[in-house]
PDB file of C-alpha atoms in Angstrom:
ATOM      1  CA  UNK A  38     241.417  83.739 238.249  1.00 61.00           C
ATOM      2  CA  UNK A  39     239.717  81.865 240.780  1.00 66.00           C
ATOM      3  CA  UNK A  40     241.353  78.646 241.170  1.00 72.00           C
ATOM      4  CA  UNK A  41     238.606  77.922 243.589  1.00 87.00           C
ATOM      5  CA  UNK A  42     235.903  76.992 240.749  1.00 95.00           C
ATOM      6  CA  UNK A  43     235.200  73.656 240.038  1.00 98.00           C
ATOM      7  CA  UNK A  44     235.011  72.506 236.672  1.00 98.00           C
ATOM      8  CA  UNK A  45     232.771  68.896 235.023  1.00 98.00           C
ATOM      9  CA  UNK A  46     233.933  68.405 231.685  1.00 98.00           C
ATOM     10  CA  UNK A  47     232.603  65.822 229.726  1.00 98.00           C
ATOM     11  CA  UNK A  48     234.702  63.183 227.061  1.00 94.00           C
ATOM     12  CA  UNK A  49     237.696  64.091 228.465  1.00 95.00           C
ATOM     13  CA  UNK A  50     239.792  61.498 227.743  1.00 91.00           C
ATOM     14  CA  UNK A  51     240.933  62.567 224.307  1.00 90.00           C
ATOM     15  CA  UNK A  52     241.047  65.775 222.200  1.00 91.00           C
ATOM     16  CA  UNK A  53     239.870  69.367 223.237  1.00 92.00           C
ATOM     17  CA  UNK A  54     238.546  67.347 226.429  1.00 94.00           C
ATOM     18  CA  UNK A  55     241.708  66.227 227.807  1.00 95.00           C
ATOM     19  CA  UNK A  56     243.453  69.230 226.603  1.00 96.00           C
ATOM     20  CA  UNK A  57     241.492  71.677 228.894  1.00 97.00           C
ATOM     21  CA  UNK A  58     241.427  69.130 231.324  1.00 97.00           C
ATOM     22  CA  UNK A  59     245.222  69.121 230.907  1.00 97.00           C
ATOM     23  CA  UNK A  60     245.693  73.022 231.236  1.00 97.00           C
ATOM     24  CA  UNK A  61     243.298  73.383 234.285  1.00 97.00           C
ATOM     25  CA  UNK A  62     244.599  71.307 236.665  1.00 96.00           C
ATOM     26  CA  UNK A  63     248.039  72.767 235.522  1.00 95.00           C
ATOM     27  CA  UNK A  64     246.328  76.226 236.545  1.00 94.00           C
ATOM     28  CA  UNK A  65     245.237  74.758 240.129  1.00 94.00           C
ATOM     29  CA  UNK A  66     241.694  74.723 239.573  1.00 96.00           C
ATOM     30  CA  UNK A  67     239.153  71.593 240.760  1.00 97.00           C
ATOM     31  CA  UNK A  68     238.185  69.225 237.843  1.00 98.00           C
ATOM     32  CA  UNK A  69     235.773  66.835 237.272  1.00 98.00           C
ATOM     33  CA  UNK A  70     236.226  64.773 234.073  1.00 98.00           C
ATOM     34  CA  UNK A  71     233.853  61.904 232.385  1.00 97.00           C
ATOM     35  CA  UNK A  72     235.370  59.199 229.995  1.00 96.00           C
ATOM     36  CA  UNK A  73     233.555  55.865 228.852  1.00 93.00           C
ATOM     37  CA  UNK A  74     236.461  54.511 230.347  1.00 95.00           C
ATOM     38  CA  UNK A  75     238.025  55.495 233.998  1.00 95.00           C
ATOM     39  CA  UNK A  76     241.338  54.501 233.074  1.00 94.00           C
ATOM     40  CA  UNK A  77     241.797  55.997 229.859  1.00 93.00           C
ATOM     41  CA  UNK A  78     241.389  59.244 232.679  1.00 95.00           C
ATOM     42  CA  UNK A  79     243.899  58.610 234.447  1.00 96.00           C
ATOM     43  CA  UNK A  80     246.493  56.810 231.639  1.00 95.00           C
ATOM     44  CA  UNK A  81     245.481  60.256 229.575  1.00 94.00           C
ATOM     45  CA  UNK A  82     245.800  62.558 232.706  1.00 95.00           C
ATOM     46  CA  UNK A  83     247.569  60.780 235.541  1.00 94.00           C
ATOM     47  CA  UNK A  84     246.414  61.477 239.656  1.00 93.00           C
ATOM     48  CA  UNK A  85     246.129  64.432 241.711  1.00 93.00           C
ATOM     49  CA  UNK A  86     243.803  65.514 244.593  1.00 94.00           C
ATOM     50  CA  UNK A  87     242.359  67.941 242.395  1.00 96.00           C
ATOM     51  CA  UNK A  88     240.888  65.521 239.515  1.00 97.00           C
ATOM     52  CA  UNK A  89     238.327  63.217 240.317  1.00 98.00           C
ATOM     53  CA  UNK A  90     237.734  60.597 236.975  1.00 98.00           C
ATOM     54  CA  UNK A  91     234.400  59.534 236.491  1.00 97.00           C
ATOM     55  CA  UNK A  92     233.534  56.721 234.371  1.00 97.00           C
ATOM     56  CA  UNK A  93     229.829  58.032 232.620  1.00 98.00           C
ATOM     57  CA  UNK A  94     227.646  56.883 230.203  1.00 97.00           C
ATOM     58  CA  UNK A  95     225.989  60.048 229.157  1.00 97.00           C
ATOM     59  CA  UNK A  96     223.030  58.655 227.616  1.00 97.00           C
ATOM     60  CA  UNK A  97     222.378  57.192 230.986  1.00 98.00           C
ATOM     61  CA  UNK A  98     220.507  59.612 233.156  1.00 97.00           C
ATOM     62  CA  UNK A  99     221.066  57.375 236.011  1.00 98.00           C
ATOM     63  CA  UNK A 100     225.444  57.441 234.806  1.00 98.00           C
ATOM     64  CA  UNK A 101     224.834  61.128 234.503  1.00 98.00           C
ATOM     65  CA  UNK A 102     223.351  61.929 237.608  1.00 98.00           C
ATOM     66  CA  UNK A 103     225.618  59.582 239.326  1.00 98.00           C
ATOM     67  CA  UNK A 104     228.953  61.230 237.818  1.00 98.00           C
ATOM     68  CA  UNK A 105     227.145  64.458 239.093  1.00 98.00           C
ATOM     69  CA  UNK A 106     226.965  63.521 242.802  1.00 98.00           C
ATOM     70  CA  UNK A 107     229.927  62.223 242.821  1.00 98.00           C
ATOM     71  CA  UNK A 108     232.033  65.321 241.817  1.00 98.00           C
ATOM     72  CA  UNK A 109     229.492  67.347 244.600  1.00 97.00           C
ATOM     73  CA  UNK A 110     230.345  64.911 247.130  1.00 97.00           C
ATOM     74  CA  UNK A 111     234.391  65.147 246.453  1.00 97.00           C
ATOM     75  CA  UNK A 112     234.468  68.979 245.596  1.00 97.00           C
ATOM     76  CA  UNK A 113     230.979  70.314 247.364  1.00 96.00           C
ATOM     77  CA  UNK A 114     230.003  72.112 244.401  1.00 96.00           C
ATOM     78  CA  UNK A 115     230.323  72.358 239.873  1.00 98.00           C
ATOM     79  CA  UNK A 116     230.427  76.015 238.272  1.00 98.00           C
ATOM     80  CA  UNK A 117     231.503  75.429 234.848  1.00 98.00           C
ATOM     81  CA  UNK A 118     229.818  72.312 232.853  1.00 98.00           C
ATOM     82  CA  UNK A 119     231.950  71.944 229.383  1.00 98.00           C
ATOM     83  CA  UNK A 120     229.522  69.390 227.412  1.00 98.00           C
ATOM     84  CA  UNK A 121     232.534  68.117 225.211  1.00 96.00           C
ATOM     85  CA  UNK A 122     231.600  64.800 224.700  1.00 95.00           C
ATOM     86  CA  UNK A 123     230.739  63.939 221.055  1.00 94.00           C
ATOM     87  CA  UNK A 124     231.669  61.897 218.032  1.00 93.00           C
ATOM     88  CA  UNK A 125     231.583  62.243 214.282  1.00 93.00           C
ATOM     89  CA  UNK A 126     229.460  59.732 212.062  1.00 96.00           C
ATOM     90  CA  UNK A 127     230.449  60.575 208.610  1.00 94.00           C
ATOM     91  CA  UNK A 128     227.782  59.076 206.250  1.00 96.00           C
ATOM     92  CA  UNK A 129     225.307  60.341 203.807  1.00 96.00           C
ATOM     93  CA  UNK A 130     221.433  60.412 204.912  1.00 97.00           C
ATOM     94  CA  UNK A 131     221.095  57.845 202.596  1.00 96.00           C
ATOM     95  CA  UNK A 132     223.575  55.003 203.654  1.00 96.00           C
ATOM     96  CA  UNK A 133     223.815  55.801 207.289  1.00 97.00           C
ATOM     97  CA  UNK A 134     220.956  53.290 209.519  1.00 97.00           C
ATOM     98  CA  UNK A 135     218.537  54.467 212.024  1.00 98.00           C
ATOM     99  CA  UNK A 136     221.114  53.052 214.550  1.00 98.00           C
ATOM    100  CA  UNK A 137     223.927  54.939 213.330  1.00 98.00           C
ATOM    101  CA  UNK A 138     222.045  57.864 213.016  1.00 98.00           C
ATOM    102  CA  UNK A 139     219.816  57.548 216.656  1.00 98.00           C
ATOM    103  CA  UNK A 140     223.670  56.741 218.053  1.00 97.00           C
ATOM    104  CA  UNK A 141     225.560  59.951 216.597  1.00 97.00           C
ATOM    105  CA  UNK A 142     222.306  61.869 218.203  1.00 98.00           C
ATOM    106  CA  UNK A 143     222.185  59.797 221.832  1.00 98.00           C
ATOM    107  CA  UNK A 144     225.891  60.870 222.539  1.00 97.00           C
ATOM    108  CA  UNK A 145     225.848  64.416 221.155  1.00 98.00           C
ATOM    109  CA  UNK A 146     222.378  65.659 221.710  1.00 98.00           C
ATOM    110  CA  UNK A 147     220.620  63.865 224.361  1.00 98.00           C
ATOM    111  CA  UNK A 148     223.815  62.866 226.199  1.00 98.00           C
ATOM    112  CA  UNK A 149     224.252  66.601 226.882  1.00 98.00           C
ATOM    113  CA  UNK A 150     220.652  67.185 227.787  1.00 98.00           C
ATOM    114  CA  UNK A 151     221.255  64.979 230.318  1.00 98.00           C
ATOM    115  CA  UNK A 152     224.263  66.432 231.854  1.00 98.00           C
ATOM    116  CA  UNK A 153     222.819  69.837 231.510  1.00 98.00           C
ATOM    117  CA  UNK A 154     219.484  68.488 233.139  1.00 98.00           C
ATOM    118  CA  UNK A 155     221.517  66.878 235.984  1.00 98.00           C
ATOM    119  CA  UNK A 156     223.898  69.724 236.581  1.00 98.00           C
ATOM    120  CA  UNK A 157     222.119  73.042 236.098  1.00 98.00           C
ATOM    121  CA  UNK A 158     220.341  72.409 239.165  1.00 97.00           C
ATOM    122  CA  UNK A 159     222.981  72.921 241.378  1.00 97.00           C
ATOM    123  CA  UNK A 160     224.235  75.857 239.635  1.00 98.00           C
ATOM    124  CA  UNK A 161     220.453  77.625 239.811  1.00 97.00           C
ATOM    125  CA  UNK A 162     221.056  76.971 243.469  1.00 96.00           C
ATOM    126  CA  UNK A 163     224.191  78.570 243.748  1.00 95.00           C
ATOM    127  CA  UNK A 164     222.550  81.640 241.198  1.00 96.00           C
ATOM    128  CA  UNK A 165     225.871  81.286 239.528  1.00 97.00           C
ATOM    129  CA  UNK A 166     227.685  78.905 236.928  1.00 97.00           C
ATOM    130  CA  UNK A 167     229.344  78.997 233.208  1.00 98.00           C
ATOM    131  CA  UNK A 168     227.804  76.360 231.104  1.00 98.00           C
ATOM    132  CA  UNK A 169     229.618  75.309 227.366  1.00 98.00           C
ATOM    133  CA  UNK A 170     228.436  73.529 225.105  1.00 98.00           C
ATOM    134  CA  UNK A 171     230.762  72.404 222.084  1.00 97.00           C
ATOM    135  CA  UNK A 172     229.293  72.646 218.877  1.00 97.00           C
ATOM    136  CA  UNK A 173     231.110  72.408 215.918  1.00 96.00           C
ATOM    137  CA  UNK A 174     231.545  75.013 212.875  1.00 96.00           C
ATOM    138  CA  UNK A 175     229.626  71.944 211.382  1.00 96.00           C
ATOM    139  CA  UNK A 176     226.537  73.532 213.373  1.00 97.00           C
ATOM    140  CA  UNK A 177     226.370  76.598 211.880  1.00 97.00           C
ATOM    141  CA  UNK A 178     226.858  75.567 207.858  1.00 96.00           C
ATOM    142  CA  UNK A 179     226.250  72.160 206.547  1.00 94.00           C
ATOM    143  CA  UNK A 180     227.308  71.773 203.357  1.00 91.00           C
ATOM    144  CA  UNK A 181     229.565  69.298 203.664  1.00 89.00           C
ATOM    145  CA  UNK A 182     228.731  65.781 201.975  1.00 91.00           C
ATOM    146  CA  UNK A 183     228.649  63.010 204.115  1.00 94.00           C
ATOM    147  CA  UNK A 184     228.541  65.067 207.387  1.00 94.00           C
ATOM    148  CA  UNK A 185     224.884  65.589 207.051  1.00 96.00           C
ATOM    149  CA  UNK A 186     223.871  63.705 210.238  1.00 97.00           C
ATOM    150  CA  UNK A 187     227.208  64.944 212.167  1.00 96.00           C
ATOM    151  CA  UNK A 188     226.161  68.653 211.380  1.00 97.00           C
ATOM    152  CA  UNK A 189     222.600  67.681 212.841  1.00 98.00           C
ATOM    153  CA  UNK A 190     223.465  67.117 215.753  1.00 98.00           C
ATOM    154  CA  UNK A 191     225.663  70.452 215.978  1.00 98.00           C
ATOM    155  CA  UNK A 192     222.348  72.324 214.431  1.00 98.00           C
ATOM    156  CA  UNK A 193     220.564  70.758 217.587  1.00 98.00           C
ATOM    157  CA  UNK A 194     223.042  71.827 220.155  1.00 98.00           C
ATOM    158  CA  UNK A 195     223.346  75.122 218.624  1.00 98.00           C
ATOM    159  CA  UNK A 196     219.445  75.733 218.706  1.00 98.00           C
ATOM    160  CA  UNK A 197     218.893  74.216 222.543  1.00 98.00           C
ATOM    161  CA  UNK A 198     222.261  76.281 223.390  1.00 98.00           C
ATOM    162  CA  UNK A 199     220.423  79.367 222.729  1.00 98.00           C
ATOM    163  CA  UNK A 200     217.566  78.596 224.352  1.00 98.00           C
ATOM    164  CA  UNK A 201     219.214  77.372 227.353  1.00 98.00           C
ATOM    165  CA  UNK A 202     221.619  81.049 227.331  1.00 98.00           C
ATOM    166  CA  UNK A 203     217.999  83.262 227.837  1.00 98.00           C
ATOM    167  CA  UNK A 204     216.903  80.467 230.508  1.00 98.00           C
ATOM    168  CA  UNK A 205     219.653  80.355 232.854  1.00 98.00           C
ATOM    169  CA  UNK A 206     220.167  84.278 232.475  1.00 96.00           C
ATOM    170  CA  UNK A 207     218.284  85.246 235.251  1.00 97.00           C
ATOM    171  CA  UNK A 208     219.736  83.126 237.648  1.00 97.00           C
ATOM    172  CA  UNK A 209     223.473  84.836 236.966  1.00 97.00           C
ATOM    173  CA  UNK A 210     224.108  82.010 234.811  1.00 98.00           C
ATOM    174  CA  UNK A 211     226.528  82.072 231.512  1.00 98.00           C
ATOM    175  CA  UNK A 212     226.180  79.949 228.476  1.00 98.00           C
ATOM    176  CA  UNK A 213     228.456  79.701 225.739  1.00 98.00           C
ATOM    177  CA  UNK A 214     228.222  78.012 222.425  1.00 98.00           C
ATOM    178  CA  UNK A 215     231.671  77.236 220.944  1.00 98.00           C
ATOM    179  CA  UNK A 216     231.541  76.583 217.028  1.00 98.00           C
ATOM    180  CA  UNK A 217     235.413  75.268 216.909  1.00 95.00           C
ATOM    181  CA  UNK A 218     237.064  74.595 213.779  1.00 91.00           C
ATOM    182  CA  UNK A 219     239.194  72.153 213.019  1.00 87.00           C
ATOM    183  CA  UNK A 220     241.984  71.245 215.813  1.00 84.00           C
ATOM    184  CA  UNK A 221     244.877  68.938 215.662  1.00 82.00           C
ATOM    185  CA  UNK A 222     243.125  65.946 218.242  1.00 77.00           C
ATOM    186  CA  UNK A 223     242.411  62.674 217.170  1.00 69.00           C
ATOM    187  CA  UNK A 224     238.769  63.725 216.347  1.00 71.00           C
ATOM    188  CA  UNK A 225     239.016  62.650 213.090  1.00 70.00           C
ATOM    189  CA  UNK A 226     241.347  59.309 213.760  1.00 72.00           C
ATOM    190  CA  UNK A 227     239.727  56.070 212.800  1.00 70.00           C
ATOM    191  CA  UNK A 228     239.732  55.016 216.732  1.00 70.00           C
ATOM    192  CA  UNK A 229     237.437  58.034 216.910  1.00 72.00           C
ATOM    193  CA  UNK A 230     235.287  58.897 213.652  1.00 84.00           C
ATOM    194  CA  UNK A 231     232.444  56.334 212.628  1.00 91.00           C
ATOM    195  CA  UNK A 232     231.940  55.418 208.778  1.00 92.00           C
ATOM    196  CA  UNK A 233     228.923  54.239 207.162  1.00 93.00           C
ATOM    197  CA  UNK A 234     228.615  50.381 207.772  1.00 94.00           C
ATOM    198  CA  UNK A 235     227.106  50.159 204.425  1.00 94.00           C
ATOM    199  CA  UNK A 236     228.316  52.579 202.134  1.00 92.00           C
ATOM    200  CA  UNK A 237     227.022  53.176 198.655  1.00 94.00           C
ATOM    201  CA  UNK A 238     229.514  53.432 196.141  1.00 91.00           C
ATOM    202  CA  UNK A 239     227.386  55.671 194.224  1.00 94.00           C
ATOM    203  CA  UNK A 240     227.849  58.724 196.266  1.00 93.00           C
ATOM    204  CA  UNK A 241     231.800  59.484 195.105  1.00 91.00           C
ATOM    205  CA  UNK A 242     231.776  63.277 196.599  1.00 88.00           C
ATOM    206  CA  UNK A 243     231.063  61.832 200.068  1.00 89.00           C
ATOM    207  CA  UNK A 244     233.336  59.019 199.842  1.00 88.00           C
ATOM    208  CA  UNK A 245     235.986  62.054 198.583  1.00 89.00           C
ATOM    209  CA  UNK A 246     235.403  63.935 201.736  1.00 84.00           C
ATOM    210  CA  UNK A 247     235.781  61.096 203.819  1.00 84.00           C
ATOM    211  CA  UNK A 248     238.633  60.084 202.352  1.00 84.00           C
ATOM    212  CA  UNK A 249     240.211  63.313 202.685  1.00 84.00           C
ATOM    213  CA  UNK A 250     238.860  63.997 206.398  1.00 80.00           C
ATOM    214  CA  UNK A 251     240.603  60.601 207.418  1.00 83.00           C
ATOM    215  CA  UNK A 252     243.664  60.620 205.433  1.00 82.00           C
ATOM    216  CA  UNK A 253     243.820  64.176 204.818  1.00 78.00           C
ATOM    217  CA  UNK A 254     243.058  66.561 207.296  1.00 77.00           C
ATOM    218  CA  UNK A 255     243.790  64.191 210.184  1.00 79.00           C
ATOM    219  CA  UNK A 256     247.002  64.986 211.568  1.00 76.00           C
ATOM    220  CA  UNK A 257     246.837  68.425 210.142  1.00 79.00           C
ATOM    221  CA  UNK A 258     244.192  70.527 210.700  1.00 80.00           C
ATOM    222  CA  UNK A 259     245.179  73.855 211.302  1.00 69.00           C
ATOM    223  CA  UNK A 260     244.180  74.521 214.970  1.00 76.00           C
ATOM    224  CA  UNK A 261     245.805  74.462 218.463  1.00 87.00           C
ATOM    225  CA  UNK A 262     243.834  72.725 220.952  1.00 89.00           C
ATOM    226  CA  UNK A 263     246.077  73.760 224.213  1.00 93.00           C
ATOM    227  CA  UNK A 264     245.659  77.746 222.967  1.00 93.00           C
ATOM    228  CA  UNK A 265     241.824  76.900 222.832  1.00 93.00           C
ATOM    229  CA  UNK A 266     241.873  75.445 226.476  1.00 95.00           C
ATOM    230  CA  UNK A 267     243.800  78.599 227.413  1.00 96.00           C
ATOM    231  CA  UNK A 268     241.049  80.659 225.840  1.00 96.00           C
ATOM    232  CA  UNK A 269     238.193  78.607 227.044  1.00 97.00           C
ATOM    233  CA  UNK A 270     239.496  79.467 230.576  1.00 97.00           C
ATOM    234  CA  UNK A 271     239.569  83.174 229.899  1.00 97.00           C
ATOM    235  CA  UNK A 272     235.872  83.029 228.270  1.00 98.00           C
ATOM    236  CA  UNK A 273     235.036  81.422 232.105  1.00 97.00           C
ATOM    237  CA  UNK A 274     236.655  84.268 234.232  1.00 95.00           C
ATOM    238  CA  UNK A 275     234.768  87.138 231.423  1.00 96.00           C
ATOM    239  CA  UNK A 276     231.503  89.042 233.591  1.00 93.00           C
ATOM    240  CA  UNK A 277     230.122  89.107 230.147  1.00 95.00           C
ATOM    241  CA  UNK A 278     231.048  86.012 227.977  1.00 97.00           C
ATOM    242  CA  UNK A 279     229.740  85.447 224.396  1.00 98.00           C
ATOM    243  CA  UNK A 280     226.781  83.016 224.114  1.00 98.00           C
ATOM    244  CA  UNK A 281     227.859  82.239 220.259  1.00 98.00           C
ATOM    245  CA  UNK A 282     231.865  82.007 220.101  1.00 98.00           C
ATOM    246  CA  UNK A 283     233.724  80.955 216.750  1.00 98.00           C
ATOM    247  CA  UNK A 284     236.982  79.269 217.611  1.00 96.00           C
ATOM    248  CA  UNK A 285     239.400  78.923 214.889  1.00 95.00           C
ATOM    249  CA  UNK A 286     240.599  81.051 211.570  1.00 94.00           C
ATOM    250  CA  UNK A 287     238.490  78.282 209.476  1.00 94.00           C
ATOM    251  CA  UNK A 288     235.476  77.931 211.477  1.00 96.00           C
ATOM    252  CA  UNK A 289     235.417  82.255 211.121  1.00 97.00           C
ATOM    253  CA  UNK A 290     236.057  81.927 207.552  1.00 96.00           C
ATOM    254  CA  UNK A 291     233.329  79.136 207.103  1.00 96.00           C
ATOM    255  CA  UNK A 292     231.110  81.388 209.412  1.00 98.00           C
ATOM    256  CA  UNK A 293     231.325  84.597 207.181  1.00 98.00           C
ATOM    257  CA  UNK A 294     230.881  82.423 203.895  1.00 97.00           C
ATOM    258  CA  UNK A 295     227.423  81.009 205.524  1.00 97.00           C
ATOM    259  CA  UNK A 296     226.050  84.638 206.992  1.00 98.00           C
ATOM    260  CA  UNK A 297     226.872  86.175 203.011  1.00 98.00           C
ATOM    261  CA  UNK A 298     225.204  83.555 201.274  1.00 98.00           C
ATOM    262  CA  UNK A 299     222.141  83.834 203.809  1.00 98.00           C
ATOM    263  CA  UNK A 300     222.059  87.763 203.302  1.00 98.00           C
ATOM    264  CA  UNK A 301     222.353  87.198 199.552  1.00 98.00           C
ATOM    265  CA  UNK A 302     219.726  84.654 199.138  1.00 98.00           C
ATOM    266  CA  UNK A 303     217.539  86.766 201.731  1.00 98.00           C
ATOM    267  CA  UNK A 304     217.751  89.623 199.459  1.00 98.00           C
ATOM    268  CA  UNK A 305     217.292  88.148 196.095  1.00 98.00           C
ATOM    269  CA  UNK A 306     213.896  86.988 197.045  1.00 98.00           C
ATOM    270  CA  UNK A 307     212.810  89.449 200.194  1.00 98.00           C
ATOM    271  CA  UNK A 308     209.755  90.291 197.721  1.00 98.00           C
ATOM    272  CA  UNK A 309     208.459  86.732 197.432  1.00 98.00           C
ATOM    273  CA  UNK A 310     209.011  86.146 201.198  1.00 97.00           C
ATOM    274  CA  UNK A 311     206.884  89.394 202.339  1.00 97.00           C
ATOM    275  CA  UNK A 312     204.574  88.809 199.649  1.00 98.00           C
ATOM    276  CA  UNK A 313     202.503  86.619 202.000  1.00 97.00           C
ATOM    277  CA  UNK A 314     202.110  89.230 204.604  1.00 94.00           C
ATOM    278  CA  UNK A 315     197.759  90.303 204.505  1.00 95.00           C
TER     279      UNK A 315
END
């Protein structure tokens, strides 16, 4: 490995964040890490010559190109960007208001555009870099009541992360999508997770599932998130990396369940889709 590489990871005060944060600075390599909050950084991580903490707003170009700079000017240069950053607004597209809805898509959409427009620069210059971008399984299958606007925003990453993989590949570039399950963070605590601020009683099967995700799953959801730091720094050292990775038994389970139904409903009516061909 080369401990050399400098790493930006983004909401890294909490959850798979702090966790790779946590492993790579155990490993000896150079870290960057952004946090609403500078001293949740260093309360979560502690001090070391080899972490700056950057207090970002990523929906602030300005914060974002700041934090940038900053970790250029400590460590001289960034080759792996981890857009981690990200919350879930559970709601149905119903209840949830155009400022819940603009805010769940400001942090987890356009705050990464604006890290990846900030930082990919620098890594075109060096014709080298990893980027990751952290979906969710949520942005590959969204049947999930309640999580319509949350699996949006995944969608969205998922289709720019793509784009972005074929974009940066000629300048020796990587990208990597990550659709992670569920891990045992506080994702899904009620310091983290945003409800609807005016729910509507009506809709029992989303107020089930958020019920369930709170009370639930929280606490026990089935996946490891030091083993996915681990693996996240193998994917980095890999001359060929995946752009689409599935992280977790569930999200691969959830995955297959998606690409059947897909091939299933394909097939049943391929003869009304090709009927419009001339």
């Amino acid at each position: 490995m080369n401990k050399q590489k400098v790493w930006f990871v983004t909401g890294a005060s909490k959850g798979l964040g702090l966790a790779l944060v946590k492993e790579l600075l155990a490993t000896g390599y150079r870290v960057a890490a952004t946090s609403r909050s500078k001293n949740d950084l260093i309360t979560a991580v502690g001090e070391s010559q080899h972490f700056l903490p950057v207090e970002t707003d990523l929906t602030s170009e300005v914060s974002v190109a700041a934090a940038v700079k900053d970790t250029i000017d400590r460590f001289g240069r960034i080759d792996i960007v981890v857009n981690n950053a990200g919350y879930s607004q559970i709601g149905t597209l119903e209840e949830l208001t155009d400022t819940e809805v603009r805010g769940n898509f400001d942090v987890n959409v356009f705050g990464m555009l604006n890290v990846i427009r900030k930082a990919v620069p620098y890594l075109r210059l060096q014709q080298s870099g990893h980027v990751f971008n952290i979906a969710s399984i949520g942005g590959l299958t969204g049947n999930f009541p309640a999580f319509g606007i949350y699996c949006a925003t995944k969608f969205a990453v998922a289709g720019l992360t793509e784009a972005l993989a074929e974009e940066m590949n000629s300048f020796g570039i990587r990208t990597t999508l990550i659709y992670p399950g569920y891990f045992r963070t506080g994702f899904l605590s009620k310091e983290s997770v945003k409800t609807p601020q005016t729910p509507i009683d009506a809709y029992s099967s989303a107020r089930a599932i958020e019920s369930a995700h709170l009370n639930e799953i929280n606490g026990n959801q089935p996946n490891d998130p030091e083993k996915a730091a681990k693996l996240m720094i193998e994917l980095s050292e890999m001359k060929n990396p995946p752009v689409h990775f599935l992280m977790g038994k569930d999200a691969y389970e959830l995955a297959q369940n998606k690409i059947q139904l897909l091939t299933e409903t394909f097939e049943e009516w391929k003869d009304y889709t090709i009927s419009t061909k001339f």
